[in-house]
JSON list of C-alpha atoms in Angstrom, two decimals:
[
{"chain": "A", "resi": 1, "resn": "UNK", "atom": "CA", "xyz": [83.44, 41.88, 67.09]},
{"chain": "A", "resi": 2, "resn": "UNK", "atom": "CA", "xyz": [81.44, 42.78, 63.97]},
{"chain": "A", "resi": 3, "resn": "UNK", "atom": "CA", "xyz": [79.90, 40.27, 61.71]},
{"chain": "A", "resi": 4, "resn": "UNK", "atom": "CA", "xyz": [78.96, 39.87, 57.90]},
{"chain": "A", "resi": 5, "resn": "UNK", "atom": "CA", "xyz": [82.09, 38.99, 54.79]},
{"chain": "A", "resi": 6, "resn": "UNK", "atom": "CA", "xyz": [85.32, 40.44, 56.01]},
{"chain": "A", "resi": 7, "resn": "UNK", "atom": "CA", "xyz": [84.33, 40.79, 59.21]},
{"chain": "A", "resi": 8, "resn": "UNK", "atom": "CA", "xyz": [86.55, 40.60, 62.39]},
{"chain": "A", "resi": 9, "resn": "UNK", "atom": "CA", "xyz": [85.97, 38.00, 65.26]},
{"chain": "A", "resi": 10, "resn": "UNK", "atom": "CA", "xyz": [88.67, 37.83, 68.20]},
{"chain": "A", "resi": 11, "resn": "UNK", "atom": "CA", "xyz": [90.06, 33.66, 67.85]},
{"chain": "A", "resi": 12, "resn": "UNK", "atom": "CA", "xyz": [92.34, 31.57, 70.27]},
{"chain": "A", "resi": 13, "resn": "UNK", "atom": "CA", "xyz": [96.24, 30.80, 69.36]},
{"chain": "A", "resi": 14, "resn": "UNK", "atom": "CA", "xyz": [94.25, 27.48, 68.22]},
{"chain": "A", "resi": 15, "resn": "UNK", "atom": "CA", "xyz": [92.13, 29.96, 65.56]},
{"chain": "A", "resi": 16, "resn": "UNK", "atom": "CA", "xyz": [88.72, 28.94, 67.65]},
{"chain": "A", "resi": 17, "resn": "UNK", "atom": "CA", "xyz": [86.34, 31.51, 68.51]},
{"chain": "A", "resi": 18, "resn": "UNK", "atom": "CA", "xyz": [85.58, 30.59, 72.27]},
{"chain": "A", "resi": 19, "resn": "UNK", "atom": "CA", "xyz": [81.97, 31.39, 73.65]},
{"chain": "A", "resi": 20, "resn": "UNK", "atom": "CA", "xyz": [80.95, 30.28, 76.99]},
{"chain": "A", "resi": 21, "resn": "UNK", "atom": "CA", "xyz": [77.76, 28.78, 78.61]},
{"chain": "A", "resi": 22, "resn": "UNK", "atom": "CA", "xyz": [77.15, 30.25, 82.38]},
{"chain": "A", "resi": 23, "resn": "UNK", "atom": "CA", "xyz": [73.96, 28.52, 83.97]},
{"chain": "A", "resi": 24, "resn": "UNK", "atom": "CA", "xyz": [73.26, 26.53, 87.05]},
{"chain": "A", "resi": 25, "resn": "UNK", "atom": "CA", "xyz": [74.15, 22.70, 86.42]},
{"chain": "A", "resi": 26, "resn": "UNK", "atom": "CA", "xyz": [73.23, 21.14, 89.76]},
{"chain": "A", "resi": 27, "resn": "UNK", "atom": "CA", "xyz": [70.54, 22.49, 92.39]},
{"chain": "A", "resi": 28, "resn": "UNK", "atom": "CA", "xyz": [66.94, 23.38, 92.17]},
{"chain": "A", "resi": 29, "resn": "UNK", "atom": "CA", "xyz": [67.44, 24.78, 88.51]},
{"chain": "A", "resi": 30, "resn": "UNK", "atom": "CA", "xyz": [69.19, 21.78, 87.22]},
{"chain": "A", "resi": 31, "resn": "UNK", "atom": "CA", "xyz": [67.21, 20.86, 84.20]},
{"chain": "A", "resi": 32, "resn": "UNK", "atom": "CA", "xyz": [67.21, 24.17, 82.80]},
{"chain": "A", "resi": 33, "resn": "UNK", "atom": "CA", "xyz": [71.06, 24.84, 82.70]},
{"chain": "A", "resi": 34, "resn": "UNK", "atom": "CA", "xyz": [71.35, 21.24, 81.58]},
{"chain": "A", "resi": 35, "resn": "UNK", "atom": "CA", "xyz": [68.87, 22.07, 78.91]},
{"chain": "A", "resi": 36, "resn": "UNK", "atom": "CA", "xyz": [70.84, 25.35, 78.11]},
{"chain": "A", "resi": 37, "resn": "UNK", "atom": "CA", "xyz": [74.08, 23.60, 77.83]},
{"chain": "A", "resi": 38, "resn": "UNK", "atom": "CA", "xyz": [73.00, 20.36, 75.34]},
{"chain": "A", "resi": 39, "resn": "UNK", "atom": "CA", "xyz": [71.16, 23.06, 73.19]},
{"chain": "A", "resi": 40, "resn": "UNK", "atom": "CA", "xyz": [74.72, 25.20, 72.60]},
{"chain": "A", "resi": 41, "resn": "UNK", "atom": "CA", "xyz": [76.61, 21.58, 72.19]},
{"chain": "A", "resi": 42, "resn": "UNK", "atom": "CA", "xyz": [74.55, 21.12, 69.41]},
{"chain": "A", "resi": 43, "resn": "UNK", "atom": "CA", "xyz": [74.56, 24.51, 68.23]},
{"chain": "A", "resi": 44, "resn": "UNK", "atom": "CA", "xyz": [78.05, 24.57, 68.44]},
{"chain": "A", "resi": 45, "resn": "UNK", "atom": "CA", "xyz": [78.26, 20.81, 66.25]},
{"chain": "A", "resi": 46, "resn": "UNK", "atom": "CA", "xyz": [76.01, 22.27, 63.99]},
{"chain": "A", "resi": 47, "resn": "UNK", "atom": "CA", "xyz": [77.90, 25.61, 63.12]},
{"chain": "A", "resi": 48, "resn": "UNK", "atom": "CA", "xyz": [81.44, 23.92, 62.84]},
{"chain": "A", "resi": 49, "resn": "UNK", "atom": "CA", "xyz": [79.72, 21.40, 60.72]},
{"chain": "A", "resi": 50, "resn": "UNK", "atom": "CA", "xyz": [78.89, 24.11, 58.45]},
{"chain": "A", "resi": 51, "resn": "UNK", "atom": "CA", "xyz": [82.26, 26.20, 58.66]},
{"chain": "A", "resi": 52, "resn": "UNK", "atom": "CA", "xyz": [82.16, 27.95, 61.60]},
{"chain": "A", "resi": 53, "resn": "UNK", "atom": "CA", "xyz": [81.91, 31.54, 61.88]},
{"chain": "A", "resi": 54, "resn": "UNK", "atom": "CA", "xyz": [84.06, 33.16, 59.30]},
{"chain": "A", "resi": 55, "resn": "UNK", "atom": "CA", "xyz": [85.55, 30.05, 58.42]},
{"chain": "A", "resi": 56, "resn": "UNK", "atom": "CA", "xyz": [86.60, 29.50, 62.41]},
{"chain": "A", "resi": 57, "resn": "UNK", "atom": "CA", "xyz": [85.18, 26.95, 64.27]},
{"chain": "A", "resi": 58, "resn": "UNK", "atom": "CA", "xyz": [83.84, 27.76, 67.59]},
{"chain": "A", "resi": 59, "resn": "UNK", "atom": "CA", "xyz": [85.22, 26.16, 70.72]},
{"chain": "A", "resi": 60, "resn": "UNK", "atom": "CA", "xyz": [82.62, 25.78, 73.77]},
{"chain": "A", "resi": 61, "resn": "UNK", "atom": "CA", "xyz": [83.34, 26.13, 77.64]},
{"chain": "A", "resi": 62, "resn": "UNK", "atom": "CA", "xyz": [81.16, 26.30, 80.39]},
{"chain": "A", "resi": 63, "resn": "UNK", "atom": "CA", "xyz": [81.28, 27.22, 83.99]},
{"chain": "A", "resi": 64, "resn": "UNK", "atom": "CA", "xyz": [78.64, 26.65, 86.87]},
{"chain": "A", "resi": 65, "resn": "UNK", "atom": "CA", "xyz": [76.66, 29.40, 89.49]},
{"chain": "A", "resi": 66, "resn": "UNK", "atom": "CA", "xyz": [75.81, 26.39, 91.80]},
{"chain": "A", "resi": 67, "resn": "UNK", "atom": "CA", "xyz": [72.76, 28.65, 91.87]},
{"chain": "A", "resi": 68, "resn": "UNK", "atom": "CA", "xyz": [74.32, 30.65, 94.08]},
{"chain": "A", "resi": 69, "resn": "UNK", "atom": "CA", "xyz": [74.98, 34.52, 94.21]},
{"chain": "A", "resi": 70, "resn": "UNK", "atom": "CA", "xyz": [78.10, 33.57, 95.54]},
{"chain": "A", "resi": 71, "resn": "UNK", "atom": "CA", "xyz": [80.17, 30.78, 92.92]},
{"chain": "A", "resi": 72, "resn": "UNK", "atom": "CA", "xyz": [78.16, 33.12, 90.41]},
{"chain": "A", "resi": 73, "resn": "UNK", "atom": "CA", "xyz": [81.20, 36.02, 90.33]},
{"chain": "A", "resi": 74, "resn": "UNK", "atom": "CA", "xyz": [84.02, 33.02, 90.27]},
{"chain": "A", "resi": 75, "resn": "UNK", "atom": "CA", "xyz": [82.72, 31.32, 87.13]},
{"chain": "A", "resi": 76, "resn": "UNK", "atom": "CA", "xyz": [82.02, 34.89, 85.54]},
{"chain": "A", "resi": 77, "resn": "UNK", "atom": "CA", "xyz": [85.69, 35.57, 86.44]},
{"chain": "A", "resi": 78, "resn": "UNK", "atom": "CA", "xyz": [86.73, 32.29, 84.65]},
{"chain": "A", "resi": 79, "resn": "UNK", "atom": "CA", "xyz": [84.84, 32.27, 81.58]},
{"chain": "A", "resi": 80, "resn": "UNK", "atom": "CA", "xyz": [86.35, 36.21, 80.99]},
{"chain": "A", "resi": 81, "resn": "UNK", "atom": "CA", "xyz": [89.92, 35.37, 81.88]},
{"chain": "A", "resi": 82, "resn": "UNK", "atom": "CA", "xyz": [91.09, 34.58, 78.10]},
{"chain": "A", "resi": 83, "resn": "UNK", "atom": "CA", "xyz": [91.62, 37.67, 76.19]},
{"chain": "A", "resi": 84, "resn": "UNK", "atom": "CA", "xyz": [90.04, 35.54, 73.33]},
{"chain": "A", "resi": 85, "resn": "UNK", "atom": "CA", "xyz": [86.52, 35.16, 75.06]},
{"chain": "A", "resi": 86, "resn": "UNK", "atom": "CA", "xyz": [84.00, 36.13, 72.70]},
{"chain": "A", "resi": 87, "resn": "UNK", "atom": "CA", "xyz": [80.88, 35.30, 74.30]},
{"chain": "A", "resi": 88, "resn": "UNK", "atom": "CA", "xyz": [78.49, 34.05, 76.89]},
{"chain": "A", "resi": 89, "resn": "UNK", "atom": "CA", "xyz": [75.13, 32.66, 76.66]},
{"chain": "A", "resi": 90, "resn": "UNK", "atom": "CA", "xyz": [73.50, 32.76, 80.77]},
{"chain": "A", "resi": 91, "resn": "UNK", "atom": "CA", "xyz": [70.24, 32.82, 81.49]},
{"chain": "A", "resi": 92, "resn": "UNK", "atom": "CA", "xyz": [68.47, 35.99, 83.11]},
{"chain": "A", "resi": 93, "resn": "UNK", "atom": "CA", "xyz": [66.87, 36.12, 86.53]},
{"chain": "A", "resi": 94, "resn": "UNK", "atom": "CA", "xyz": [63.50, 37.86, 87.54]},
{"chain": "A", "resi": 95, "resn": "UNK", "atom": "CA", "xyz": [64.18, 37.05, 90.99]},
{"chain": "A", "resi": 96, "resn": "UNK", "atom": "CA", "xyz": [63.02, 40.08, 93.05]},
{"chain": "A", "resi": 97, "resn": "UNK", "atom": "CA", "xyz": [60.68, 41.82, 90.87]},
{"chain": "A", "resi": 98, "resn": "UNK", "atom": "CA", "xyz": [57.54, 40.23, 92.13]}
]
């Protein structure tokens, strides 16, 4: 998708542009994906308060990694699966480059 006037963004059969949030909501890292989540809810209140993007108003969905390597791949799989997915905020790891 490109940005700026006339630009083209990829919408839902609703005319939502649907970004995802992909973080750990329970286990050690809790807070953080919590933190991560409420901070795109409001992002996401603010935007569509304003308009939207392009005059489309964004639609949010989230999915968790259990922060685990292996419900990670699942919830990447099932914030993808709509050909209308635009984008995904996650977090990135440094784990293993001590």
């Amino acid at each position: 998708p490109s940005g700026g006037s006339g630009g083209h963004i990829t919408t839902d059969s609703a005319g939502k542009v649907s970004f995802g949030v992909l973080s750990c909501f329970t286990g050690p890292l809790a807070v953080l994906g919590q933190a991560m989540l409420q901070g795109s809810q409001v992002a996401q209140q603010v935007i569509n308060q304003k308009g939207g993007v392009l005059g489309k108003q964004l639609d949010l969905s989230h999915e968790a990694t259990q922060y685990d390597e292996a419900a990670a791949g699942p919830a990447v799989g099932k914030l993808l699966a709509p050909d209308n997915h635009t984008c995904t905020i996650a977090p990135i790891s440094l784990a293993g480059t001590e």
